[in-house]
PDB file of C-alpha atoms and ligand atoms in Angstrom:
ATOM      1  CA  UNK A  29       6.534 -12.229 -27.694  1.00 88.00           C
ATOM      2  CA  UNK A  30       8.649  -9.207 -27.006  1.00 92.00           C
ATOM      3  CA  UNK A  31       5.640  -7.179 -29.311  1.00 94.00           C
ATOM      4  CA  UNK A  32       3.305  -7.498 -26.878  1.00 97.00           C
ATOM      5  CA  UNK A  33       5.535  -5.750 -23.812  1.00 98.00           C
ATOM      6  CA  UNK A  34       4.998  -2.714 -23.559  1.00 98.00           C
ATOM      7  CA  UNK A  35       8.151  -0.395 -23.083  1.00 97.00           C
ATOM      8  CA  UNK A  36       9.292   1.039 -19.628  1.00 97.00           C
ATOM      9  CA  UNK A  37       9.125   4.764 -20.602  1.00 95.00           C
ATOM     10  CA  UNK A  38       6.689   4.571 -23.594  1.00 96.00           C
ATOM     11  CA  UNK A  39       3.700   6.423 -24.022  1.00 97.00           C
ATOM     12  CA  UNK A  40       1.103   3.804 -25.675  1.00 97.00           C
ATOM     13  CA  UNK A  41      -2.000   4.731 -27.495  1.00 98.00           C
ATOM     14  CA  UNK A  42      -4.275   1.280 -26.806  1.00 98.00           C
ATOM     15  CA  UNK A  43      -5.764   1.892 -30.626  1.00 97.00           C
ATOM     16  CA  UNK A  44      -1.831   0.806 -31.691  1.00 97.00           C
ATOM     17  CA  UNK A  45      -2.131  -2.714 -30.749  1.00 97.00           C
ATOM     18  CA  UNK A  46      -4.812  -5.335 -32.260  1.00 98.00           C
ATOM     19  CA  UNK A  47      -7.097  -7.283 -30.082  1.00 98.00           C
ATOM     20  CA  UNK A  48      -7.591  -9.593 -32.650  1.00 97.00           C
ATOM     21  CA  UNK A  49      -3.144 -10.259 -33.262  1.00 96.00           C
ATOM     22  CA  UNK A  50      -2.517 -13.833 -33.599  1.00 95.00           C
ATOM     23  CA  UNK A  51       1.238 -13.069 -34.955  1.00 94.00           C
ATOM     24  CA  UNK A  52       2.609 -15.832 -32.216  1.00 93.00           C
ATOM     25  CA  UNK A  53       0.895 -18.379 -33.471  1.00 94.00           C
ATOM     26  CA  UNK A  54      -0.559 -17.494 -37.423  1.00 92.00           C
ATOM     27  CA  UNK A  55      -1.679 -21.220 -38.209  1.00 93.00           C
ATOM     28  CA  UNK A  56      -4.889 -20.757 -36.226  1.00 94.00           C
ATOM     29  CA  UNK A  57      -6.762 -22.307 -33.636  1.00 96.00           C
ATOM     30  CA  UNK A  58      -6.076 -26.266 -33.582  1.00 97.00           C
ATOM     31  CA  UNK A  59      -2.569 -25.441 -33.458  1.00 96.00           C
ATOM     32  CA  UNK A  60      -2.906 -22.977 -31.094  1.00 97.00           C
ATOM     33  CA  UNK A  61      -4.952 -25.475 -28.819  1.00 97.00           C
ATOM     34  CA  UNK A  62      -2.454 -28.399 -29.116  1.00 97.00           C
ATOM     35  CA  UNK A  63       1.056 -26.080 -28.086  1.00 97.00           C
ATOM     36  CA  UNK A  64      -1.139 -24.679 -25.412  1.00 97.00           C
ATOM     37  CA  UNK A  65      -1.487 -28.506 -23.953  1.00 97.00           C
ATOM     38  CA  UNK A  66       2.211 -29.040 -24.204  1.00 96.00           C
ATOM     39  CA  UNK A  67       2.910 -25.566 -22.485  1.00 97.00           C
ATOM     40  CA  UNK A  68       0.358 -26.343 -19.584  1.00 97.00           C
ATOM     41  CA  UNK A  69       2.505 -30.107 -19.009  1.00 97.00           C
ATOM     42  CA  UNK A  70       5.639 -27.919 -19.083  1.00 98.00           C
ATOM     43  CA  UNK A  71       3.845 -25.376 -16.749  1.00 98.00           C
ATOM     44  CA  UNK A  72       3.417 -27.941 -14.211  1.00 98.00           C
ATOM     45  CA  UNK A  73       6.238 -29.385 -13.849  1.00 98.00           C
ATOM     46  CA  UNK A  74       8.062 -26.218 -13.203  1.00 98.00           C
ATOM     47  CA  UNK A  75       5.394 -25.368 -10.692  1.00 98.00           C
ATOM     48  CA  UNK A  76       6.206 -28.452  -9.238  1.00 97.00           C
ATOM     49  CA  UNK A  77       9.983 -28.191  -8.609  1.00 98.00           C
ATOM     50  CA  UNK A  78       8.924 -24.410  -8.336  1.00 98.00           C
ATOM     51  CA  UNK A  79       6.801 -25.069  -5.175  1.00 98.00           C
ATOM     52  CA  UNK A  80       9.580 -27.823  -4.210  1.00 97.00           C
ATOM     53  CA  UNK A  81      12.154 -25.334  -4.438  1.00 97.00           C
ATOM     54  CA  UNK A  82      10.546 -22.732  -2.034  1.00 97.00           C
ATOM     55  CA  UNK A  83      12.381 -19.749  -2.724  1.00 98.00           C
ATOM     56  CA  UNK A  84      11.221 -17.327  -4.658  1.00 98.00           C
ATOM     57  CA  UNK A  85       7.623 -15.518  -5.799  1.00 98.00           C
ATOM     58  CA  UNK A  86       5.763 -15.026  -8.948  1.00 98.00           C
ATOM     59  CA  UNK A  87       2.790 -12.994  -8.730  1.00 98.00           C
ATOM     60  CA  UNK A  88       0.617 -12.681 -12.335  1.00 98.00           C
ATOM     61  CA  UNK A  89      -1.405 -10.053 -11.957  1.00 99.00           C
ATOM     62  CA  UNK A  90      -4.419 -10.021 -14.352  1.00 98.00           C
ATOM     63  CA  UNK A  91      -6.464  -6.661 -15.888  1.00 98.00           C
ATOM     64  CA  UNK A  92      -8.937  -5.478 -18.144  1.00 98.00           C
ATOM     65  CA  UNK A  93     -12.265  -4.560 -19.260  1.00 97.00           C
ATOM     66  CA  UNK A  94     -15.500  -6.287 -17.765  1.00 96.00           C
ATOM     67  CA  UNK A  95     -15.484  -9.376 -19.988  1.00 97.00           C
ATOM     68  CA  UNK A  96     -11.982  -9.523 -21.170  1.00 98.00           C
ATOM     69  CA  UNK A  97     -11.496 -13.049 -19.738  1.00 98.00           C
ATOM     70  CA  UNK A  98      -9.501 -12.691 -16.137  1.00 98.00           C
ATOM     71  CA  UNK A  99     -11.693 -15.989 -15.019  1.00 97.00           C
ATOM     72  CA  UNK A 100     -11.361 -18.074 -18.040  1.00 97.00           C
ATOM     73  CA  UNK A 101      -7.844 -17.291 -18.380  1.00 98.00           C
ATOM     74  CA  UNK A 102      -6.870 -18.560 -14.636  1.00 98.00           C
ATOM     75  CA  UNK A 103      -9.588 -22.049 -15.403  1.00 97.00           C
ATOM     76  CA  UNK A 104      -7.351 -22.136 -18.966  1.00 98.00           C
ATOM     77  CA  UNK A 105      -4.027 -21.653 -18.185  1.00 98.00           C
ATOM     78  CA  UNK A 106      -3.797 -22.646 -14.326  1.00 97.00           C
ATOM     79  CA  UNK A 107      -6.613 -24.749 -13.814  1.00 96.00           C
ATOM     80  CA  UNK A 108      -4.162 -27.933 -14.381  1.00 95.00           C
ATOM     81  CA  UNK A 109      -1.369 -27.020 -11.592  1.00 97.00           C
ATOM     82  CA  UNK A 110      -1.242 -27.869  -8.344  1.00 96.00           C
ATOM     83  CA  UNK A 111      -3.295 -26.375  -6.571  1.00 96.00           C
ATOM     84  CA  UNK A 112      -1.454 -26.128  -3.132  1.00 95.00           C
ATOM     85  CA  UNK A 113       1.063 -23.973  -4.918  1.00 96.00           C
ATOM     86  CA  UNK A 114      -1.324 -21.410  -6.236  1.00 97.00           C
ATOM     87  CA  UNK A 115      -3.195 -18.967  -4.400  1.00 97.00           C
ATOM     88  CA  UNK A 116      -5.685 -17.040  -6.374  1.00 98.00           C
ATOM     89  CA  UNK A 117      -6.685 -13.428  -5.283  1.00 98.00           C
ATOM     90  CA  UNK A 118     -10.136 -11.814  -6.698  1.00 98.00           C
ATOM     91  CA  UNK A 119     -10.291  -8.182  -5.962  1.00 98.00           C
ATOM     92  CA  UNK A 120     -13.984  -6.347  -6.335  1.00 97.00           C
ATOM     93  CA  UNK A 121     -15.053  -3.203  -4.527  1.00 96.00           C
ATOM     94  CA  UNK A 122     -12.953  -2.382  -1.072  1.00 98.00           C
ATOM     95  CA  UNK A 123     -15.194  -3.346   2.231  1.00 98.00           C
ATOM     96  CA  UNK A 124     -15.728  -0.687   4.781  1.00 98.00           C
ATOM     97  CA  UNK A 125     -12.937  -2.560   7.001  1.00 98.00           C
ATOM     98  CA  UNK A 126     -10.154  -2.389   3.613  1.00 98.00           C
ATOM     99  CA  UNK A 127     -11.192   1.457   3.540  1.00 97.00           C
ATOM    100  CA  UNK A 128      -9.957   2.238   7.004  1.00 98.00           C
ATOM    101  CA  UNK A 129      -6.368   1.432   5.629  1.00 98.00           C
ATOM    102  CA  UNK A 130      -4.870   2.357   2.591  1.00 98.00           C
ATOM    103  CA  UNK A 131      -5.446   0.577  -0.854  1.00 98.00           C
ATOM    104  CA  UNK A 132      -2.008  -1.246  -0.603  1.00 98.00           C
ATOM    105  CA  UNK A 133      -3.075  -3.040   2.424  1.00 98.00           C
ATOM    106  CA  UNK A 134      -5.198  -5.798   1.081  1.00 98.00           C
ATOM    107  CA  UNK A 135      -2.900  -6.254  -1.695  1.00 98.00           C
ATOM    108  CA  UNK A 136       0.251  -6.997   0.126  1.00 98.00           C
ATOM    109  CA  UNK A 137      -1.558  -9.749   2.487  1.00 98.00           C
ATOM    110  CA  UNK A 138      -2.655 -11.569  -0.500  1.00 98.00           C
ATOM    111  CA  UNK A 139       1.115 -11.528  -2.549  1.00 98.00           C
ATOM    112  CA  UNK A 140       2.502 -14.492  -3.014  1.00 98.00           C
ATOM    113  CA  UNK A 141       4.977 -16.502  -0.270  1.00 98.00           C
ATOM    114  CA  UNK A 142       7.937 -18.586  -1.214  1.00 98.00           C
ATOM    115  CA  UNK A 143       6.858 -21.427  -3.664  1.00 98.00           C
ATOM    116  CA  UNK A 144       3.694 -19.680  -4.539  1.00 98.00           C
ATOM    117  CA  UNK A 145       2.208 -18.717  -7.778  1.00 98.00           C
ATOM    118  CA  UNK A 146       0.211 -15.507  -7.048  1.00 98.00           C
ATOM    119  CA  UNK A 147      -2.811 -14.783  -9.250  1.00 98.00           C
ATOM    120  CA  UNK A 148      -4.409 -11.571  -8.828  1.00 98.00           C
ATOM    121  CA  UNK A 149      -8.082 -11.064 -10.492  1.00 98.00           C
ATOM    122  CA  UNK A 150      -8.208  -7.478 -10.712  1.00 98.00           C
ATOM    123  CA  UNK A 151      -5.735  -5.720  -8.135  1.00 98.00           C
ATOM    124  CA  UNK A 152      -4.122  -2.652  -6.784  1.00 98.00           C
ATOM    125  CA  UNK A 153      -4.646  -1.185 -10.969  1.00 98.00           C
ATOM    126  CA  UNK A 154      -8.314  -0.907  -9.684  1.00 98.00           C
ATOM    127  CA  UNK A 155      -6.851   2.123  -7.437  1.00 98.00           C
ATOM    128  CA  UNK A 156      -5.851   4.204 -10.407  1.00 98.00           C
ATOM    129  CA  UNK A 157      -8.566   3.329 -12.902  1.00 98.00           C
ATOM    130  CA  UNK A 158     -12.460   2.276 -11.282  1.00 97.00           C
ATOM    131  CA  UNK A 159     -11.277   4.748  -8.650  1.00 98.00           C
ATOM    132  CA  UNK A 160     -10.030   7.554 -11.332  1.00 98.00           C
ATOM    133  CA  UNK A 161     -12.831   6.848 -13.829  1.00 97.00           C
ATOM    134  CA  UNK A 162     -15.845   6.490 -11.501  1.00 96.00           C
ATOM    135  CA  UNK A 163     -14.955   9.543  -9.449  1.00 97.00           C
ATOM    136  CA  UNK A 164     -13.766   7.941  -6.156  1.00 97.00           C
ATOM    137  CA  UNK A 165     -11.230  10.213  -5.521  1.00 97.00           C
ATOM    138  CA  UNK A 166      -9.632  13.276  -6.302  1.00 98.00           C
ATOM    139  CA  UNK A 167      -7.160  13.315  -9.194  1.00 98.00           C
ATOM    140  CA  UNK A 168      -4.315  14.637  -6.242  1.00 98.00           C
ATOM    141  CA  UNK A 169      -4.789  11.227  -4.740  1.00 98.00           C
ATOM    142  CA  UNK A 170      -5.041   8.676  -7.631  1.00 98.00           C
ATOM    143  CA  UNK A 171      -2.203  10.491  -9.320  1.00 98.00           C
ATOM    144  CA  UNK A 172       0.265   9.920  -6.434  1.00 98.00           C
ATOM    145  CA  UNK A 173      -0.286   5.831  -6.767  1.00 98.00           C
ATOM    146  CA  UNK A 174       1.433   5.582  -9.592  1.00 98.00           C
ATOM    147  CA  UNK A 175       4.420   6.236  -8.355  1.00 98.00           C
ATOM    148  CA  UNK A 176       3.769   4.054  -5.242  1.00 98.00           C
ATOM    149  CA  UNK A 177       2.717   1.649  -6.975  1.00 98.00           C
ATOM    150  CA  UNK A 178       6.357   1.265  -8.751  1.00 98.00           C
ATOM    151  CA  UNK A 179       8.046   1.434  -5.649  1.00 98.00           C
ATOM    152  CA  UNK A 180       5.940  -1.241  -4.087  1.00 98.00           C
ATOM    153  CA  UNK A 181       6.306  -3.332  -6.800  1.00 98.00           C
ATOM    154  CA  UNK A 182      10.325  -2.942  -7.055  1.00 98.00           C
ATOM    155  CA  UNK A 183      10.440  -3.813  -3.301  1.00 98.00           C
ATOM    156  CA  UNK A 184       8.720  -6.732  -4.125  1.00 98.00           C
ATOM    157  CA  UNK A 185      10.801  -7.865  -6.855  1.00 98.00           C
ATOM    158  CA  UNK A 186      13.851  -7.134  -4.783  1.00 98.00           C
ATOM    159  CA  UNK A 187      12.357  -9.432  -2.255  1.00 98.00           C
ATOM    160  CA  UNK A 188      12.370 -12.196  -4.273  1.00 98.00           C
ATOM    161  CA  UNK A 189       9.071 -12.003  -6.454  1.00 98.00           C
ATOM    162  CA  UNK A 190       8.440 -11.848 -10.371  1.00 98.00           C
ATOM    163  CA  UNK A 191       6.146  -9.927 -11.410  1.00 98.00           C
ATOM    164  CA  UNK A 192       3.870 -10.657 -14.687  1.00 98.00           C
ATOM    165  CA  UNK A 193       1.453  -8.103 -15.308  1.00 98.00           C
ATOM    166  CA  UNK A 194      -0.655  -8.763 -17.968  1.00 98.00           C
ATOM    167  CA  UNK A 195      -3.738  -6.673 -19.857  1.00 98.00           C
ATOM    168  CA  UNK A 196      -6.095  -8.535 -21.879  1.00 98.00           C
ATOM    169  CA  UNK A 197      -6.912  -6.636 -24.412  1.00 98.00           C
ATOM    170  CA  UNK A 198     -10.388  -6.556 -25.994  1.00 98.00           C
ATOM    171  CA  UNK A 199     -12.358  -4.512 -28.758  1.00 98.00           C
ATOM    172  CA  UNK A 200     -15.605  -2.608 -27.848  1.00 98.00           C
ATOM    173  CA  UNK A 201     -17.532  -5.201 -29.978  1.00 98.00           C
ATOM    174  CA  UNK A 202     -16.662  -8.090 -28.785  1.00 98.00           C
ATOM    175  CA  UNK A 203     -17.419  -6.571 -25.173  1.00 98.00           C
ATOM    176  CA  UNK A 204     -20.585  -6.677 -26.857  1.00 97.00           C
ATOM    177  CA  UNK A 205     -20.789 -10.070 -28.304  1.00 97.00           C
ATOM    178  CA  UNK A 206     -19.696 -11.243 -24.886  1.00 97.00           C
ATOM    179  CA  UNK A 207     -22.381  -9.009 -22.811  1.00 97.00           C
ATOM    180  CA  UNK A 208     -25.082  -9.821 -24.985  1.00 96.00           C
ATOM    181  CA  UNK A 209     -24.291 -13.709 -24.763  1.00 96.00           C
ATOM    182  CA  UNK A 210     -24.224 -13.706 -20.677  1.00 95.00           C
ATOM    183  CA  UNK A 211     -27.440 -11.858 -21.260  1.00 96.00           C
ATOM    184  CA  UNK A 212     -28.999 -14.513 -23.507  1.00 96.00           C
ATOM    185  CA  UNK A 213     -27.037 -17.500 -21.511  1.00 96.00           C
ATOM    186  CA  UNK A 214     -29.095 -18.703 -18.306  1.00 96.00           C
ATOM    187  CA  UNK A 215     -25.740 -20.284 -17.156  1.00 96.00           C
ATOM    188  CA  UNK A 216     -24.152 -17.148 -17.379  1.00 94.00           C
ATOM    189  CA  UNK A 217     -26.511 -14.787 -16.211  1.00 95.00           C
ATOM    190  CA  UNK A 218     -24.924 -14.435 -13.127  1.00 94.00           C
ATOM    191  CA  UNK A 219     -22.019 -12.488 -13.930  1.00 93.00           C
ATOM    192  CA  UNK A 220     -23.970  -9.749 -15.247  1.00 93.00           C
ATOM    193  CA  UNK A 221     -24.465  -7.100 -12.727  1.00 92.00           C
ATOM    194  CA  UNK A 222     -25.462  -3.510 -14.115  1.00 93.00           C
ATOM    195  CA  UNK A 223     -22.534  -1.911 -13.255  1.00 90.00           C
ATOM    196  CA  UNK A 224     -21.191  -3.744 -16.281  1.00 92.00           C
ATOM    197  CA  UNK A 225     -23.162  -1.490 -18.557  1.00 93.00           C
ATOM    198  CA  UNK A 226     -22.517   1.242 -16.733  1.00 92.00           C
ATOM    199  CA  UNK A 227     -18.734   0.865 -16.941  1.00 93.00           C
ATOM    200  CA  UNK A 228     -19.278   0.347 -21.371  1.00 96.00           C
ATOM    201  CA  UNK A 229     -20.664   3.666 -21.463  1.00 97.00           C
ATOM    202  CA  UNK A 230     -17.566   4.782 -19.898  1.00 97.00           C
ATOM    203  CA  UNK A 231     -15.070   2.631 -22.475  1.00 98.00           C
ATOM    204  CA  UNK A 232     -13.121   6.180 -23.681  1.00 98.00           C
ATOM    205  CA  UNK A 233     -12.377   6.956 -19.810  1.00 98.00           C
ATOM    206  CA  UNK A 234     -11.442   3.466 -19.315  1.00 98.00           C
ATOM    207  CA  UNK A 235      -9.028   3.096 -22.333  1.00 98.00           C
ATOM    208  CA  UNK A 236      -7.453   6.455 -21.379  1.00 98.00           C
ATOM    209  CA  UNK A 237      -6.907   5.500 -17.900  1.00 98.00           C
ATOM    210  CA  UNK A 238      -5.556   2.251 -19.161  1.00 98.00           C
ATOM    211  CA  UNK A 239      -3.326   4.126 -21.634  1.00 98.00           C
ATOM    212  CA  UNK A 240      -2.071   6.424 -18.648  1.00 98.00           C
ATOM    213  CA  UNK A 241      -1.373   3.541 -16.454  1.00 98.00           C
ATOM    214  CA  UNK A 242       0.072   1.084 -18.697  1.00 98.00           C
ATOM    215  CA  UNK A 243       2.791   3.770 -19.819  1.00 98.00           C
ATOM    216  CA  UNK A 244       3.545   4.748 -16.488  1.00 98.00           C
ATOM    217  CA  UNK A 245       3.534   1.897 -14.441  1.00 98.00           C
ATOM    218  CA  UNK A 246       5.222  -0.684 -17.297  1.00 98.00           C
ATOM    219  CA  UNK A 247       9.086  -0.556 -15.565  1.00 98.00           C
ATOM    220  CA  UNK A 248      12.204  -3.161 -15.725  1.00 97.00           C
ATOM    221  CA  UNK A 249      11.417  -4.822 -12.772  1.00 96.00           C
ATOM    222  CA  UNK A 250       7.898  -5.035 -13.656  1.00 98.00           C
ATOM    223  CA  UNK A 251       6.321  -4.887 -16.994  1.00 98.00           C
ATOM    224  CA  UNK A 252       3.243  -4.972 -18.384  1.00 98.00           C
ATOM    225  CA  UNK A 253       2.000  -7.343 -21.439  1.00 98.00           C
ATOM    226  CA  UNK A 254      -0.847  -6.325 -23.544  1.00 98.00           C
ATOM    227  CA  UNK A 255      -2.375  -9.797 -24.786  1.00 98.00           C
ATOM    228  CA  UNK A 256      -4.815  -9.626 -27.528  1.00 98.00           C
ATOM    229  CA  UNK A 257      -7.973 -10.912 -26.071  1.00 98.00           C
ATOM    230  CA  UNK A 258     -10.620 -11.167 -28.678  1.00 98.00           C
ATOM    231  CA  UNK A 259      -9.596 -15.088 -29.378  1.00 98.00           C
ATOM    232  CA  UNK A 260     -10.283 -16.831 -25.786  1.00 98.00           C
ATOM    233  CA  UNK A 261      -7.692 -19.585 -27.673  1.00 98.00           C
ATOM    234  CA  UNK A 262      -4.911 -16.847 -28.537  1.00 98.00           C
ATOM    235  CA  UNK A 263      -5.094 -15.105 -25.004  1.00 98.00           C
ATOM    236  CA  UNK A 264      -4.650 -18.481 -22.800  1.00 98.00           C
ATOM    237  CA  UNK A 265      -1.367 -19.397 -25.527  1.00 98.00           C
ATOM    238  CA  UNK A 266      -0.151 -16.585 -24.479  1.00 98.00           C
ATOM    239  CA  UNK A 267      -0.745 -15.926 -21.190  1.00 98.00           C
ATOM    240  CA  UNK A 268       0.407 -19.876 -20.489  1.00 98.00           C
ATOM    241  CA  UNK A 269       3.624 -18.881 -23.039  1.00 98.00           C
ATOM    242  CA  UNK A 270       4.487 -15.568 -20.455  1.00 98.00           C
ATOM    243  CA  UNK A 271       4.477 -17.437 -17.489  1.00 98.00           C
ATOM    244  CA  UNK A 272       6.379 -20.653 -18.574  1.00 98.00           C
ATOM    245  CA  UNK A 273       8.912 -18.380 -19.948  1.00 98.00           C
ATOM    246  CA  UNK A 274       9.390 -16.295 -16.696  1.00 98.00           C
ATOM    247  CA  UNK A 275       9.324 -19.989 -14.889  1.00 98.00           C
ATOM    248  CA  UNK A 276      12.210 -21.108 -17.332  1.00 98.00           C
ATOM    249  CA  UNK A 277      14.633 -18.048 -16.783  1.00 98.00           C
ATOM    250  CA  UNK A 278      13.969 -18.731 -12.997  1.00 98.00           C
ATOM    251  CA  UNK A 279      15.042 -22.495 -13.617  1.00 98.00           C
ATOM    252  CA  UNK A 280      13.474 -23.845 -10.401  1.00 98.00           C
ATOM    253  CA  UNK A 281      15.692 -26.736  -8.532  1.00 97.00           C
ATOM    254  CA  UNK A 282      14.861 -29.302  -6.534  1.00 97.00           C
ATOM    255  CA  UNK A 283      16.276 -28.973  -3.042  1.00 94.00           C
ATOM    256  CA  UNK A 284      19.154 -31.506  -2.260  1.00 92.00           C
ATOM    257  CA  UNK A 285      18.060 -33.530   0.376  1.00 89.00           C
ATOM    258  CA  UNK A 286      18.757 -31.936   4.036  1.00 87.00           C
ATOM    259  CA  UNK A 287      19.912 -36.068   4.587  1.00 88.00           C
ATOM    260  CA  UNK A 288      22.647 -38.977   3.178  1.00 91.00           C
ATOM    261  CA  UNK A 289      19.443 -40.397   1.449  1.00 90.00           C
ATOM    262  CA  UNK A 290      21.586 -43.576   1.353  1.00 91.00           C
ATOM    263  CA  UNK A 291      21.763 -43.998   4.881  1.00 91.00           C
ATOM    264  CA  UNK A 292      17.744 -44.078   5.180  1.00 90.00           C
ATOM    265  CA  UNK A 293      17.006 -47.520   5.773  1.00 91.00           C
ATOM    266  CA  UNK A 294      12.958 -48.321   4.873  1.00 91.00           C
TER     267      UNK A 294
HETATM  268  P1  ADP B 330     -15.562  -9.099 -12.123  1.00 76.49           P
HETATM  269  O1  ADP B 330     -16.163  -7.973 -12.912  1.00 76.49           O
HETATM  270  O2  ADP B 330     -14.072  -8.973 -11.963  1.00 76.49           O
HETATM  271  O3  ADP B 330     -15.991 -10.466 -12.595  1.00 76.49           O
HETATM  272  P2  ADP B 330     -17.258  -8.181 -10.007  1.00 76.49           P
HETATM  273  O4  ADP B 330     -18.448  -8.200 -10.916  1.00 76.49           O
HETATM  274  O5  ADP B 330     -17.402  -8.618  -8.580  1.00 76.49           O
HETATM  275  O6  ADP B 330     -16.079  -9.017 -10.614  1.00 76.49           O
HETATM  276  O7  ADP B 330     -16.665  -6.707 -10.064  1.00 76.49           O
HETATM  277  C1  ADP B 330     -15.697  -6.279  -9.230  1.00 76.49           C
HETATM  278  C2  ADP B 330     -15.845  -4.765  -9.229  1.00 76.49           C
HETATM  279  O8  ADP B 330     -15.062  -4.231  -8.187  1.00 76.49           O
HETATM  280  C3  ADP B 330     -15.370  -4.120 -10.521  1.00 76.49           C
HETATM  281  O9  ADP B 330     -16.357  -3.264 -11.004  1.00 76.49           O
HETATM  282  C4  ADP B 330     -14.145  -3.348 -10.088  1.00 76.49           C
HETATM  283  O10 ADP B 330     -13.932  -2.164 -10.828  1.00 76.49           O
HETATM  284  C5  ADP B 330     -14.470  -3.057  -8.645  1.00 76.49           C
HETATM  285  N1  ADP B 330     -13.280  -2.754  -7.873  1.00 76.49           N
HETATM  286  C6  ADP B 330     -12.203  -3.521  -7.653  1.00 76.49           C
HETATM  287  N2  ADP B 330     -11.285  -2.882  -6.903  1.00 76.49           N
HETATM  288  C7  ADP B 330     -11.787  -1.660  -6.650  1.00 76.49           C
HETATM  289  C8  ADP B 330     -11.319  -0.536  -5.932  1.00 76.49           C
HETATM  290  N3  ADP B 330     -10.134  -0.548  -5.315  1.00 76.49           N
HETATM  291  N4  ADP B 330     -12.111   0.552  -5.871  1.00 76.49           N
HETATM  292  C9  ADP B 330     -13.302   0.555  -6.486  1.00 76.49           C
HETATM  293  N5  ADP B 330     -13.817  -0.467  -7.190  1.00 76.49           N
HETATM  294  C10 ADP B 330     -13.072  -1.565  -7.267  1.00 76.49           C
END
């Protein structure tokens, strides 16, 4: 899966890397469908000696266009773990009382604690690209975060968490296919809001933003994965495949009992 990381250092053109790659798993959908049930067994059971263990953090944090699939990924690929080891973060526009502090603060409350998978829908990226693209703030301020965004994340990581951060990756048309279908879909209607169109018109500032952050923010401690999106099947093998293999290098433990289990008499 190494392909798909992009390199600390490395300036990346977005127009270099397919939407549509299925290179990790060429035979196609059924087969993509049945390892992605054997991952999501394996993915449990880590989470449960992971959550058992109660040491360490892994925080996913999850970008991308409007429609690129940050909900259906997290129903996908974590919908089957326990739940009291998970803790889901959805980030949309700041409210007055987040705007008082600076655009760190509601991030850091909502990182993962020891035992915890962290998901993050959207997340402190939002500070360097809705904010850059739509005009919130002056290029002197969004250009600093970048760099504070590094060293925020390597404190983290020195702290104890992993970081996954992941950008699902999807082609102009099949923002379309997927816009016009919530448009046409009464059950889906309600996650189009107009600001959707108005961010498509502005796909070239998006994708350059993305560029610019992706190459400057992808670092050892923390780097970013560019999943091909396009096939809902192809992005939840491998966002499930990313974060059981960052669970296996961690190689939870059970805790040995704080007791001489033998002397408990029941
Ligand atoms: P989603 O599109 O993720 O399903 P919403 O429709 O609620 O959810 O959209 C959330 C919106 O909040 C997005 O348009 C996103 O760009 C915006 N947003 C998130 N964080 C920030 C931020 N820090 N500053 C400005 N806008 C933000």
């Amino acid at each position: 899966m190494d392909c798909y990381c992009v390199e600390p250092g490395k300036r990346i053109k977005l127009n270099d890397w397919d939407p549509q790659d299925k290179e990790f798993c060429p035979d196609g959908k059924d087969e993509g469908v049945r390892r992605l049930e054997s991952l999501k067994q394996k993915l449990y059971d880590l989470q449960v000696r992971f959550f058992a263990e109660n040491k360490r953090k892994l925080l996913v944090v999850l970008q991308g266009m409007d429609t690129a699939g940050k909900d259906g990924t997290i129903r996908n690929v974590f919908g089957g773990l326990d739940p009291q080891g998970i803790r889901v973060a959805t980030f949309g526009k700041p409210s007055t009382r987040e705007l008082k502090h600076d655009y760190l603060w509601r991030i850091h409350r909502q990182t993962p604690a020891k035992g915890q998978i962290g998901i993050f829908n959207r997340s402190h990226y939002e500070d360097v690209l809705a904010v850059r693209v739509r005009h919130l703030m002056p290029k002197s301020v969004w250009s600093k975060r970048f760099g504070h965004i590094n060293d925020f994340e390597r404190m983290l990581t020195d702290e104890g968490t992993t970081i996954i951060k992941i950008f699902l990756h999807i082609s102009f048309e099949e923002q379309r296919e997927r816009l016009l279908s919530r448009k046409n879909t009464p059950r889906k209607q309600w996650k189009l809001i107009p600001q959707d169109v108005e961010d498509r018109k502005l796909w070239p500032n998006y994708t350059e933003a993305y560029e610019d952050t992706l190459s400057q923010t992808s670092t050892r401690h923390a780097p970013w994965w560019v999943v091909p999106a396009d096939r809902k099947w192809y992005r939840n093998l491998l966002v499930a495949s990313l974060v059981c293999d960052a669970l296996q290098k961690l190689d939870p433990q059970y805790p040995t009992p704080a007791y001489d289990i033998s002397a408990i008499e029941i």
